[in-house]
Amino acid sequence: MESPSQAPHSGGSLWKGLLLTASILSDWIQLTSAQSDSVSVVPNPPYGAVGSSITLDIQGSSEQTPSYTWYRGAVSPSNEIAFYQVASGQLTSADSRLNVSSNGSLIIRDLILNDTGDYFVQFLDPTSSKIVTAEGYLAVYGPLSKPTISSTNMAPVENKDNVSLTCQSESQEVTYLVWYINQSSPAGDRIVLSLDNRTLTIINVTREDQGPYECEVQNPVSVNRSDPFTLNITYGPDTPMIVPTEPNYPVGATLELSCSADSNPPAQYTWLINGIQTVFTPQLSIPNVSLNHTGTYTCSASNSVTGLSSSKDISITISEIASKPNITANRTNVTENGTLVFTCSTEHEGIKILWLFNGTSLSLNERQYLSDNDQTLTIQNVTRKDAGSYQCEVWNPISSNRSDPLEVTVNYGPDYILFSPNPVTDEIQVILQTSLTLVCQVESYPPAQYEWRVNGTVNPEFTNNTYVIKNASWEDSGQYTCLAWNNITELSVAKDITISVVAEQSQKGSSLSGGAIAGIVIGVLAAVALIGALIYCLSFRNTGGADLL
């Protein structure tokens, strides 16, 4: 129940008497009261907000008492702010914003910052008949204004300067202050906070430290955060990057290069060609380039604030479109073991030359070698495998061209002879009255010429590599010789083979030549004569013995 804080004007004398009585009673209470550890004053809610209301509850006492006296700052008559009589419900208050409930709780409306302080309440404990004093603290907070961030260095240099950021707030009721970097709490060995958290220091700033930074002030009833603050960190230039990276261009093309380097503030650029300054812009453009534009191109980037500079080189080669080369040789027809010398003629100086054999890159062996400029290819001790198509190809980084093919033939052979059919021994048997085709095979270029001999006599009928026997007779048996020669290489080769004419095969598949049959007949007759002589001798011996008896 609330009561008016002032008595009616008509009772002025009574009011003065009550004040005098209260003063005397207060003095007496101070002499006889006791501080209670079990009774306390507790704000509800725990903190007061400017403009709101709060109740200071008395905790630890449930006994009814005749009256409650409230003080602020200290227990003294001059600090008394409210007196409440329970029985009458009458409140004596020095401030219209104050009220006391029936249980002694002090209610303060329309809180102001000056309401912050220590509060005391005194009342009579019916049990002990002593005056009990309880105390509590009230903290009143107002809304916090937006803080601001200031920096000791507005343009720190990367890896050189330290920067201190300070969070400033016009509000005095700040109880807590926190920092945020990119919406996260500060972390790292290079981040240092002051004891009160108001100052954040960054050691050896880097470009990653630009932020944004925010500071937030807090008290129990209010929170406010600063606007984002970004550091303008100066750095660079880093090593420049040149695009495009293509180093080769044809004569007549437009050379365009662009240079960029990470830097704050932006870098200043200078282009140098073979060490000579050319332009002072990030881009370089040269139309209709010539061979004279070949060289080293350098982009130099500098930063006047950091005092740093860096550069990047690129080697540019200007080349002509390769024209078709011409290939020649000391000869295109060579005898095996001779020497071949090829020459590749081109209009371009210093151009690279590639040699090809039968359409593929030529892999040099121990018989082949190139001149210092690769224009001459020499092949010694030529073999038949070196015959084929030769080309040379000229190329530079932007083009290539290949000569027409040059065909080379190699004269060789004949080396050796193979007969067909090819017997296991040096004898071929042909059945009487059958035919035989004998082929003399040799490797030779140009193709070999042939001569056939039978038992040492030339047979002019056969002048190629084939000898034919038709309806073989006994007279066809003998030694056959194939002679092959090459008029270019002046080489020749001969080989003998024996031809034996035999009778028809027996049931067992055997066959006998004419000579073999004659031998058998003679052998049989000799055997018969020998047997007859033996019988005669035996018979004569037996007869002679009988006569002697």
Coordinates of C-alpha atoms in Angstrom, one line a residue:
M1 CA 0.0 0.0 0.0
E2 CA 1.4 3.4 -1.0
S3 CA 1.0 6.6 1.1
P4 CA 1.6 10.2 0.3
S5 CA 5.1 11.4 0.9
Q6 CA 4.1 14.6 2.6
A7 CA 1.6 15.5 5.4
P8 CA -1.3 18.0 4.8
H9 CA -0.4 21.6 5.2
S10 CA -3.1 22.1 7.9
G11 CA -1.1 19.9 10.3
G12 CA 2.2 21.8 10.2
S13 CA 2.8 21.8 14.0
L14 CA 2.0 18.1 14.2
W15 CA 4.4 17.4 11.3
K16 CA 7.2 19.3 13.0
G17 CA 6.6 17.3 16.2
L18 CA 6.8 14.0 14.3
L19 CA 10.1 15.1 12.7
L20 CA 11.6 15.9 16.1
T21 CA 10.4 12.6 17.5
A22 CA 11.9 10.8 14.5
S23 CA 15.2 12.6 14.9
I24 CA 15.4 11.6 18.6
L25 CA 14.4 8.0 17.7
S26 CA 17.0 7.9 14.9
D27 CA 19.7 9.0 17.3
W28 CA 18.7 6.3 19.7
I29 CA 18.7 3.7 17.0
Q30 CA 22.2 4.6 16.0
L31 CA 23.3 3.9 19.6
T32 CA 21.5 0.6 20.0
S33 CA 21.3 -0.9 16.5
A34 CA 23.3 -3.9 15.3
Q35 CA 24.6 -4.8 11.8
S36 CA 23.0 -8.0 10.6
D37 CA 24.9 -10.5 8.5
S38 CA 21.8 -12.6 7.9
V39 CA 19.7 -9.7 6.6
S40 CA 20.6 -7.9 3.4
V41 CA 19.2 -5.5 0.8
V42 CA 18.9 -7.0 -2.7
P43 CA 17.9 -5.1 -5.8
N44 CA 15.3 -6.7 -8.0
P45 CA 16.2 -6.8 -10.8
P46 CA 19.9 -6.9 -9.9
Y47 CA 20.6 -3.7 -11.9
G48 CA 18.7 -0.6 -12.5
A49 CA 18.2 1.0 -15.9
V50 CA 17.7 4.7 -16.3
G51 CA 14.0 5.6 -16.5
S52 CA 12.8 2.2 -15.2
S53 CA 11.8 1.1 -11.7
I54 CA 13.5 -1.1 -9.2
T55 CA 12.7 -2.7 -5.9
L56 CA 15.1 -3.1 -3.0
D57 CA 14.0 -6.1 -1.2
I58 CA 14.8 -7.0 2.4
Q59 CA 16.0 -10.6 2.4
G60 CA 16.5 -12.7 5.6
S61 CA 13.7 -11.1 7.7
S62 CA 10.2 -12.4 7.9
E63 CA 9.1 -10.8 11.2
Q64 CA 6.7 -7.9 11.1
T65 CA 8.1 -4.7 12.5
P66 CA 6.5 -1.4 13.4
S67 CA 8.4 0.7 10.9
Y68 CA 11.2 0.8 8.3
T69 CA 13.7 3.6 7.8
W70 CA 15.7 3.8 4.6
Y71 CA 19.0 5.6 4.0
R72 CA 21.3 6.2 1.1
G73 CA 25.1 6.6 1.4
A74 CA 25.2 6.2 5.1
V75 CA 23.0 5.7 8.2
S76 CA 22.5 9.2 9.4
P77 CA 19.6 11.6 9.7
S78 CA 20.9 13.6 6.8
N79 CA 20.9 10.6 4.6
E80 CA 17.4 9.4 5.5
I81 CA 15.3 9.0 2.3
A82 CA 12.1 7.3 3.5
F83 CA 10.3 6.4 6.8
Y84 CA 7.4 4.0 6.7
Q85 CA 5.0 3.1 9.6
V86 CA 3.5 -0.3 9.0
A87 CA 0.4 0.1 11.2
S88 CA -0.8 3.3 9.6
G89 CA 0.7 2.8 6.2
Q90 CA 2.1 6.3 6.4
L91 CA 5.2 7.0 4.3
T92 CA 7.5 9.9 4.9
S93 CA 9.7 10.3 1.8
A94 CA 12.3 12.9 0.7
D95 CA 11.6 12.1 -3.0
S96 CA 8.3 11.6 -4.7
R97 CA 9.9 8.7 -6.8
L98 CA 10.2 6.6 -3.6
N99 CA 7.7 4.3 -2.1
V100 CA 7.9 1.6 0.6
S101 CA 5.7 -1.5 0.5
S102 CA 4.2 -3.2 3.5
N103 CA 7.1 -5.6 3.8
G104 CA 9.5 -2.8 3.9
S105 CA 10.8 -3.0 0.3
L106 CA 11.9 0.3 -1.2
I107 CA 10.6 1.1 -4.6
I108 CA 12.3 3.6 -6.7
R109 CA 10.7 4.9 -9.9
D110 CA 12.2 6.7 -12.9
L111 CA 15.7 5.7 -12.0
I112 CA 18.5 8.2 -12.7
L113 CA 22.3 7.6 -12.7
N114 CA 22.6 9.4 -9.3
D115 CA 20.4 6.7 -7.7
T116 CA 23.5 4.5 -7.8
G117 CA 25.0 3.9 -4.4
D118 CA 24.8 2.0 -1.0
Y119 CA 21.3 1.7 0.5
F120 CA 20.6 0.9 4.2
V121 CA 17.4 -0.1 6.0
Q122 CA 16.7 -0.1 9.7
F123 CA 13.9 -1.8 11.6
L124 CA 13.1 -3.3 15.0
D125 CA 13.5 -7.0 15.4
P126 CA 10.6 -8.1 17.6
T127 CA 12.4 -11.2 18.7
S128 CA 15.6 -9.6 20.0
S129 CA 14.2 -6.1 20.5
K130 CA 17.2 -4.7 18.7
I131 CA 17.4 -2.4 15.7
V132 CA 18.6 -4.4 12.7
T133 CA 20.6 -2.6 10.0
A134 CA 20.8 -4.2 6.5
E135 CA 22.7 -2.9 3.5
G136 CA 22.9 -3.4 -0.2
Y137 CA 24.2 -1.7 -3.3
L138 CA 22.2 -0.4 -6.2
A139 CA 23.9 0.1 -9.6
V140 CA 22.0 2.2 -12.2
Y141 CA 23.1 2.1 -15.8
G142 CA 22.0 4.2 -18.7
P143 CA 22.0 3.3 -22.4
L144 CA 25.4 3.3 -24.0
S145 CA 26.3 5.6 -26.8
K146 CA 28.0 4.1 -29.9
P147 CA 31.8 3.9 -29.4
T148 CA 34.4 5.1 -31.9
I149 CA 37.8 3.7 -32.9
S150 CA 40.9 5.8 -33.4
S151 CA 44.3 4.8 -34.7
T152 CA 47.8 5.9 -33.8
N153 CA 48.8 5.4 -37.5
M154 CA 46.5 6.0 -40.3
A155 CA 48.8 4.5 -43.0
P156 CA 51.1 1.9 -41.3
V157 CA 53.8 0.2 -43.4
E158 CA 53.6 -3.6 -43.7
N159 CA 56.2 -5.6 -41.6
K160 CA 57.5 -2.3 -40.2
D161 CA 55.0 -0.4 -38.1
N162 CA 53.0 -1.2 -35.0
V163 CA 49.4 0.2 -34.7
S164 CA 47.4 0.9 -31.6
L165 CA 43.6 1.1 -31.9
T166 CA 41.6 2.8 -29.1
C167 CA 37.9 2.3 -28.4
Q168 CA 36.4 5.5 -27.1
S169 CA 32.9 5.9 -25.5
E170 CA 31.2 8.9 -24.1
S171 CA 29.3 6.7 -21.7
Q172 CA 30.8 6.3 -18.2
E173 CA 28.7 3.3 -17.3
V174 CA 30.8 0.8 -19.4
T175 CA 31.4 -2.4 -17.5
Y176 CA 32.9 -4.5 -20.3
L177 CA 34.6 -3.9 -23.7
V178 CA 35.3 -6.4 -26.4
W179 CA 37.0 -6.3 -29.8
Y180 CA 36.2 -8.0 -33.1
I181 CA 38.4 -8.5 -36.1
N182 CA 36.5 -9.7 -39.2
Q183 CA 33.6 -10.6 -36.9
S184 CA 35.9 -12.8 -34.8
S185 CA 37.7 -12.4 -31.5
P186 CA 41.3 -11.2 -31.7
A187 CA 43.9 -14.0 -31.7
G188 CA 47.6 -14.4 -32.4
D189 CA 51.0 -13.5 -30.9
R190 CA 51.0 -10.1 -32.7
I191 CA 47.8 -8.9 -31.1
V192 CA 48.1 -7.2 -27.6
L193 CA 45.3 -5.8 -25.5
S194 CA 45.6 -3.3 -22.7
L195 CA 44.4 -4.3 -19.2
D196 CA 41.1 -2.5 -19.6
N197 CA 40.7 -3.8 -23.2
R198 CA 40.3 -0.3 -24.5
T199 CA 43.5 -0.4 -26.6
L200 CA 44.3 -3.1 -29.2
T201 CA 47.9 -3.1 -30.5
I202 CA 49.1 -4.9 -33.6
I203 CA 52.8 -5.7 -33.8
N204 CA 54.4 -5.5 -37.3
V205 CA 51.2 -5.1 -39.3
T206 CA 50.6 -7.1 -42.4
R207 CA 48.1 -6.5 -45.2
E208 CA 45.9 -9.2 -43.6
D209 CA 45.5 -7.0 -40.6
Q210 CA 43.4 -4.4 -42.4
G211 CA 40.2 -5.5 -40.7
P212 CA 37.5 -4.5 -40.4
Y213 CA 37.8 -3.8 -36.6
E214 CA 34.9 -3.2 -34.2
C215 CA 34.7 -2.6 -30.5
E216 CA 31.7 -3.2 -28.4
V217 CA 30.8 -1.6 -25.1
Q218 CA 28.5 -3.3 -22.6
N219 CA 26.9 -2.8 -19.3
P220 CA 24.2 -4.9 -17.6
V221 CA 21.4 -3.1 -19.4
S222 CA 22.9 -2.0 -22.7
V223 CA 25.2 -3.0 -25.6
N224 CA 26.5 -0.9 -28.4
R225 CA 29.0 -1.5 -31.1
S226 CA 31.2 0.8 -33.1
D227 CA 31.1 1.3 -36.9
P228 CA 33.6 -1.0 -38.7
F229 CA 37.1 0.5 -38.9
T230 CA 39.5 -0.5 -41.6
L231 CA 43.2 0.0 -41.5
N232 CA 44.8 1.5 -44.6
I233 CA 48.0 -0.7 -44.5
T234 CA 50.6 0.3 -47.1
Y235 CA 52.6 -2.6 -48.6
G236 CA 54.3 -3.8 -51.7
P237 CA 54.9 -3.9 -54.5
D238 CA 55.1 -7.6 -54.6
T239 CA 56.9 -9.3 -57.5
P240 CA 55.1 -8.2 -60.7
M241 CA 53.2 -10.5 -62.9
I242 CA 53.5 -10.1 -66.7
V243 CA 50.8 -11.4 -69.0
P244 CA 50.7 -13.0 -71.5
T245 CA 53.6 -15.2 -70.7
E246 CA 54.1 -16.3 -74.4
P247 CA 57.7 -15.4 -75.3
N248 CA 57.5 -15.9 -79.1
Y249 CA 56.0 -13.6 -81.7
P250 CA 56.2 -13.5 -85.5
V251 CA 57.6 -10.6 -87.5
G252 CA 54.8 -8.1 -88.1
A253 CA 52.8 -9.0 -85.0
T254 CA 51.7 -6.5 -82.3
L255 CA 53.5 -7.2 -79.0
E256 CA 51.2 -6.3 -76.0
L257 CA 52.3 -6.9 -72.5
S258 CA 50.6 -6.0 -69.2
C259 CA 52.2 -5.8 -65.8
S260 CA 50.6 -5.8 -62.4
A261 CA 51.9 -6.0 -58.8
D262 CA 50.0 -6.2 -55.6
S263 CA 50.6 -2.8 -53.9
N264 CA 49.0 -0.2 -51.6
P265 CA 48.9 2.5 -52.7
P266 CA 49.0 1.3 -56.4
A267 CA 52.5 0.9 -57.8
Q268 CA 54.1 3.1 -60.4
Y269 CA 55.4 1.1 -63.4
T270 CA 58.3 1.4 -65.8
W271 CA 59.0 -0.8 -68.8
L272 CA 62.6 -1.4 -69.9
I273 CA 63.8 -3.2 -73.1
N274 CA 67.3 -4.5 -72.8
G275 CA 67.8 -2.2 -69.9
I276 CA 66.6 1.0 -71.6
Q277 CA 63.5 2.7 -70.1
T278 CA 60.7 2.8 -72.6
V279 CA 57.3 3.6 -71.1
F280 CA 55.9 4.4 -67.6
T281 CA 52.6 2.7 -67.7
P282 CA 51.5 -0.8 -66.7
Q283 CA 50.8 -1.7 -70.4
L284 CA 53.4 -2.0 -73.2
S285 CA 52.3 -2.1 -76.8
I286 CA 54.6 -2.4 -79.9
P287 CA 53.0 -2.8 -83.3
N288 CA 54.6 -4.4 -86.3
V289 CA 57.5 -5.9 -84.4
S290 CA 60.7 -6.8 -86.2
L291 CA 63.7 -9.1 -85.5
N292 CA 65.3 -6.1 -83.7
H293 CA 62.6 -6.3 -81.0
T294 CA 64.0 -9.6 -79.7
G295 CA 65.4 -9.1 -76.2
T296 CA 64.8 -8.9 -72.4
Y297 CA 61.7 -7.0 -71.3
T298 CA 61.6 -5.8 -67.7
C299 CA 58.6 -4.5 -65.7
S300 CA 59.7 -2.5 -62.7
A301 CA 57.1 -1.6 -60.0
S302 CA 57.7 0.9 -57.2
N303 CA 55.8 2.3 -54.2
S304 CA 56.7 5.8 -53.1
V305 CA 55.1 5.3 -49.6
T306 CA 56.8 2.1 -48.7
G307 CA 59.9 3.0 -50.5
L308 CA 60.0 -0.5 -52.0
S309 CA 60.4 -1.7 -55.6
S310 CA 60.5 -5.0 -57.5
S311 CA 60.8 -6.2 -61.0
K312 CA 60.1 -9.1 -63.4
D313 CA 61.8 -10.1 -66.7
I314 CA 60.5 -11.9 -69.7
S315 CA 62.6 -12.9 -72.7
I316 CA 60.8 -12.1 -76.0
T317 CA 61.9 -13.7 -79.3
I318 CA 60.7 -12.3 -82.7
S319 CA 61.0 -14.9 -85.5
E320 CA 60.3 -15.0 -89.2
I321 CA 57.8 -17.5 -90.6
A322 CA 60.0 -20.4 -91.7
S323 CA 60.2 -20.9 -95.5
K324 CA 60.6 -24.3 -97.2
P325 CA 64.2 -25.6 -97.1
N326 CA 66.0 -27.4 -99.9
I327 CA 67.8 -30.8 -99.5
T328 CA 70.6 -32.0 -101.7
A329 CA 73.1 -34.9 -101.6
N330 CA 76.5 -35.7 -103.0
R331 CA 74.7 -38.6 -104.8
T332 CA 71.3 -40.2 -104.7
N333 CA 72.6 -43.6 -105.8
V334 CA 75.5 -45.0 -103.8
T335 CA 77.2 -48.4 -103.5
E336 CA 77.1 -50.1 -100.1
N337 CA 80.1 -49.0 -97.9
G338 CA 80.3 -45.7 -99.7
T339 CA 79.6 -42.2 -98.1
L340 CA 76.5 -40.0 -98.3
V341 CA 76.6 -36.3 -97.6
F342 CA 73.3 -34.4 -97.3
T343 CA 73.0 -30.6 -97.2
C344 CA 69.9 -28.6 -95.9
S345 CA 69.8 -25.1 -97.4
T346 CA 67.6 -22.4 -95.8
E347 CA 67.1 -18.6 -96.0
H348 CA 67.1 -18.2 -92.2
E349 CA 70.2 -17.8 -90.1
G350 CA 70.5 -19.6 -86.8
I351 CA 67.2 -21.6 -87.4
K352 CA 67.0 -25.0 -85.9
I353 CA 67.2 -28.0 -88.3
L354 CA 65.7 -31.5 -87.9
W355 CA 66.6 -34.4 -90.1
L356 CA 64.0 -37.1 -91.1
F357 CA 64.3 -40.5 -92.6
N358 CA 61.2 -42.1 -94.1
G359 CA 59.0 -39.5 -92.5
T360 CA 60.2 -39.9 -88.9
S361 CA 62.9 -38.1 -86.9
L362 CA 66.3 -39.6 -87.7
S363 CA 68.1 -41.2 -84.7
L364 CA 71.8 -40.9 -85.3
N365 CA 74.0 -44.0 -85.1
E366 CA 77.7 -44.4 -85.0
R367 CA 78.0 -44.1 -88.8
Q368 CA 76.0 -40.8 -88.9
Y369 CA 76.9 -37.4 -87.7
L370 CA 75.8 -33.7 -88.1
S371 CA 77.8 -30.6 -88.7
D372 CA 77.9 -27.9 -85.9
N373 CA 74.9 -26.0 -87.3
D374 CA 73.1 -29.3 -88.2
Q375 CA 72.9 -28.2 -91.9
T376 CA 75.0 -31.2 -93.1
L377 CA 74.3 -34.9 -92.5
T378 CA 77.0 -37.4 -93.3
I379 CA 76.5 -41.2 -93.4
Q380 CA 79.7 -43.3 -93.7
N381 CA 79.9 -47.0 -94.6
V382 CA 76.5 -46.9 -96.1
T383 CA 74.4 -50.0 -95.9
R384 CA 71.4 -51.2 -97.8
K385 CA 69.2 -50.1 -94.8
D386 CA 70.1 -46.5 -95.5
A387 CA 68.1 -46.5 -98.7
G388 CA 64.9 -44.5 -98.4
S389 CA 63.5 -41.0 -98.3
Y390 CA 65.4 -38.1 -96.6
Q391 CA 64.0 -34.7 -95.6
C392 CA 65.2 -31.8 -93.5
E393 CA 62.8 -29.6 -91.4
V394 CA 63.6 -26.1 -90.3
W395 CA 61.7 -24.6 -87.3
N396 CA 61.6 -21.8 -84.8
P397 CA 59.3 -21.2 -81.9
I398 CA 56.4 -19.9 -84.1
S399 CA 56.6 -22.0 -87.3
S400 CA 58.2 -25.0 -89.1
N401 CA 58.6 -26.1 -92.7
R402 CA 59.8 -29.3 -94.3
S403 CA 61.7 -29.9 -97.5
D404 CA 60.5 -32.1 -100.3
P405 CA 61.7 -35.8 -99.9
L406 CA 65.0 -36.9 -101.5
E407 CA 65.0 -40.6 -102.5
V408 CA 68.3 -42.4 -102.0
T409 CA 69.1 -45.9 -103.5
V410 CA 71.9 -48.2 -102.3
N411 CA 73.6 -50.6 -104.6
Y412 CA 74.6 -53.9 -103.0
G413 CA 75.1 -57.7 -103.4
P414 CA 74.8 -60.3 -104.4
D415 CA 75.9 -61.7 -101.1
Y416 CA 75.0 -65.4 -101.0
I417 CA 72.7 -67.9 -102.8
L418 CA 69.8 -69.9 -101.6
F419 CA 68.3 -72.6 -103.7
S420 CA 64.7 -73.4 -103.9
P421 CA 63.8 -76.1 -103.1
N422 CA 66.3 -75.9 -100.4
P423 CA 67.7 -79.4 -99.5
V424 CA 69.1 -80.4 -96.2
T425 CA 72.2 -81.6 -98.0
D426 CA 73.7 -80.3 -101.2
E427 CA 71.7 -82.8 -103.3
I428 CA 68.3 -82.7 -104.8
Q429 CA 66.7 -86.0 -106.0
V430 CA 64.3 -85.8 -108.9
I431 CA 62.2 -88.8 -110.0
L432 CA 62.7 -90.1 -113.5
Q433 CA 60.5 -88.5 -116.1
T434 CA 59.3 -85.8 -113.7
S435 CA 60.1 -82.1 -113.8
L436 CA 62.1 -79.9 -111.5
T437 CA 62.2 -76.1 -111.2
L438 CA 65.4 -74.9 -109.5
V439 CA 65.4 -71.3 -108.3
C440 CA 68.6 -69.4 -107.5
Q441 CA 67.8 -66.7 -104.9
V442 CA 70.1 -63.8 -104.1
E443 CA 69.8 -60.3 -102.5
S444 CA 71.1 -57.6 -104.9
Y445 CA 70.4 -54.1 -106.1
P446 CA 70.1 -53.6 -108.9
P447 CA 68.8 -57.1 -109.6
A448 CA 71.6 -59.6 -110.3
Q449 CA 72.3 -61.3 -113.6
Y450 CA 72.6 -65.1 -113.8
E451 CA 74.5 -67.9 -115.5
W452 CA 73.8 -71.7 -115.2
R453 CA 76.4 -74.4 -115.6
V454 CA 75.9 -78.2 -115.7
N455 CA 78.9 -80.3 -114.9
G456 CA 81.0 -77.2 -115.7
T457 CA 79.4 -76.4 -119.0
V458 CA 77.4 -73.2 -119.5
N459 CA 73.8 -73.7 -120.5
P460 CA 72.9 -70.5 -122.5
E461 CA 69.3 -71.5 -122.5
F462 CA 68.8 -70.2 -118.9
T463 CA 69.8 -66.6 -118.2
N464 CA 67.7 -65.8 -115.2
N465 CA 67.5 -67.2 -111.7
T466 CA 65.4 -70.2 -112.7
Y467 CA 66.5 -73.5 -114.2
V468 CA 63.9 -76.0 -115.4
I469 CA 64.3 -79.8 -116.0
K470 CA 61.4 -81.3 -117.9
N471 CA 60.9 -85.1 -118.0
A472 CA 64.1 -85.9 -116.2
S473 CA 66.2 -88.6 -117.7
W474 CA 69.3 -90.4 -116.3
E475 CA 71.5 -87.9 -118.3
D476 CA 70.1 -85.0 -116.2
S477 CA 71.9 -86.2 -113.2
G478 CA 75.0 -84.1 -112.4
Q479 CA 76.4 -80.9 -110.8
Y480 CA 74.6 -77.7 -111.4
T481 CA 76.1 -74.3 -110.7
C482 CA 74.3 -70.9 -110.3
L483 CA 76.5 -67.8 -110.9
A484 CA 75.0 -64.4 -110.0
W485 CA 76.7 -61.0 -110.5
N486 CA 76.0 -57.3 -110.2
N487 CA 77.5 -55.0 -112.8
I488 CA 77.3 -51.9 -110.6
T489 CA 78.9 -53.4 -107.4
E490 CA 81.1 -55.7 -109.5
L491 CA 80.4 -58.5 -107.1
S492 CA 79.5 -62.1 -107.9
V493 CA 78.7 -65.3 -106.1
A494 CA 78.3 -68.9 -107.2
K495 CA 76.9 -72.1 -105.6
D496 CA 76.8 -75.7 -106.6
I497 CA 74.2 -78.3 -106.1
T498 CA 73.9 -82.0 -107.1
I499 CA 70.8 -83.2 -109.0
S500 CA 70.2 -87.0 -108.9
V501 CA 67.6 -88.6 -111.1
V502 CA 66.0 -91.7 -109.4
A503 CA 63.5 -94.4 -110.4
E504 CA 60.0 -94.4 -109.2
Q505 CA 59.4 -94.9 -105.6
S506 CA 58.8 -98.4 -104.2
Q507 CA 55.9 -99.4 -102.1
K508 CA 58.0 -98.5 -99.1
G509 CA 58.6 -95.1 -100.7
S510 CA 62.3 -95.8 -101.6
S511 CA 63.8 -95.0 -105.0
L512 CA 67.0 -95.9 -106.8
S513 CA 69.0 -94.0 -109.4
G514 CA 70.3 -95.6 -112.6
G515 CA 73.8 -96.0 -111.2
A516 CA 72.4 -97.6 -108.1
I517 CA 70.5 -100.2 -110.1
A518 CA 73.6 -101.1 -112.3
G519 CA 75.6 -101.6 -109.1
I520 CA 73.0 -103.9 -107.7
V521 CA 72.9 -106.0 -110.8
I522 CA 76.7 -106.3 -110.9
G523 CA 76.7 -107.2 -107.2
V524 CA 74.1 -109.9 -107.7
L525 CA 76.1 -111.5 -110.6
A526 CA 79.3 -111.4 -108.7
A527 CA 77.6 -113.1 -105.8
V528 CA 76.2 -115.8 -108.0
A529 CA 79.7 -116.5 -109.5
L530 CA 81.2 -116.6 -106.1
I531 CA 78.6 -119.1 -104.9
G532 CA 79.1 -121.3 -108.0
A533 CA 82.9 -121.4 -107.5
L534 CA 82.5 -122.3 -103.9
I535 CA 80.2 -125.3 -104.8
Y536 CA 82.7 -126.5 -107.4
C537 CA 85.6 -126.4 -105.0
L538 CA 83.7 -128.4 -102.4
S539 CA 82.6 -130.9 -104.9
F540 CA 86.1 -131.4 -106.3
R541 CA 87.5 -131.9 -102.9
N542 CA 85.0 -134.6 -102.0
T543 CA 85.7 -136.5 -105.3
G544 CA 89.5 -136.4 -105.0
G545 CA 89.3 -137.9 -101.6
A546 CA 87.4 -141.0 -102.8
D547 CA 90.0 -141.9 -105.4
L548 CA 92.8 -141.8 -103.0
L549 CA 91.0 -144.5 -100.9

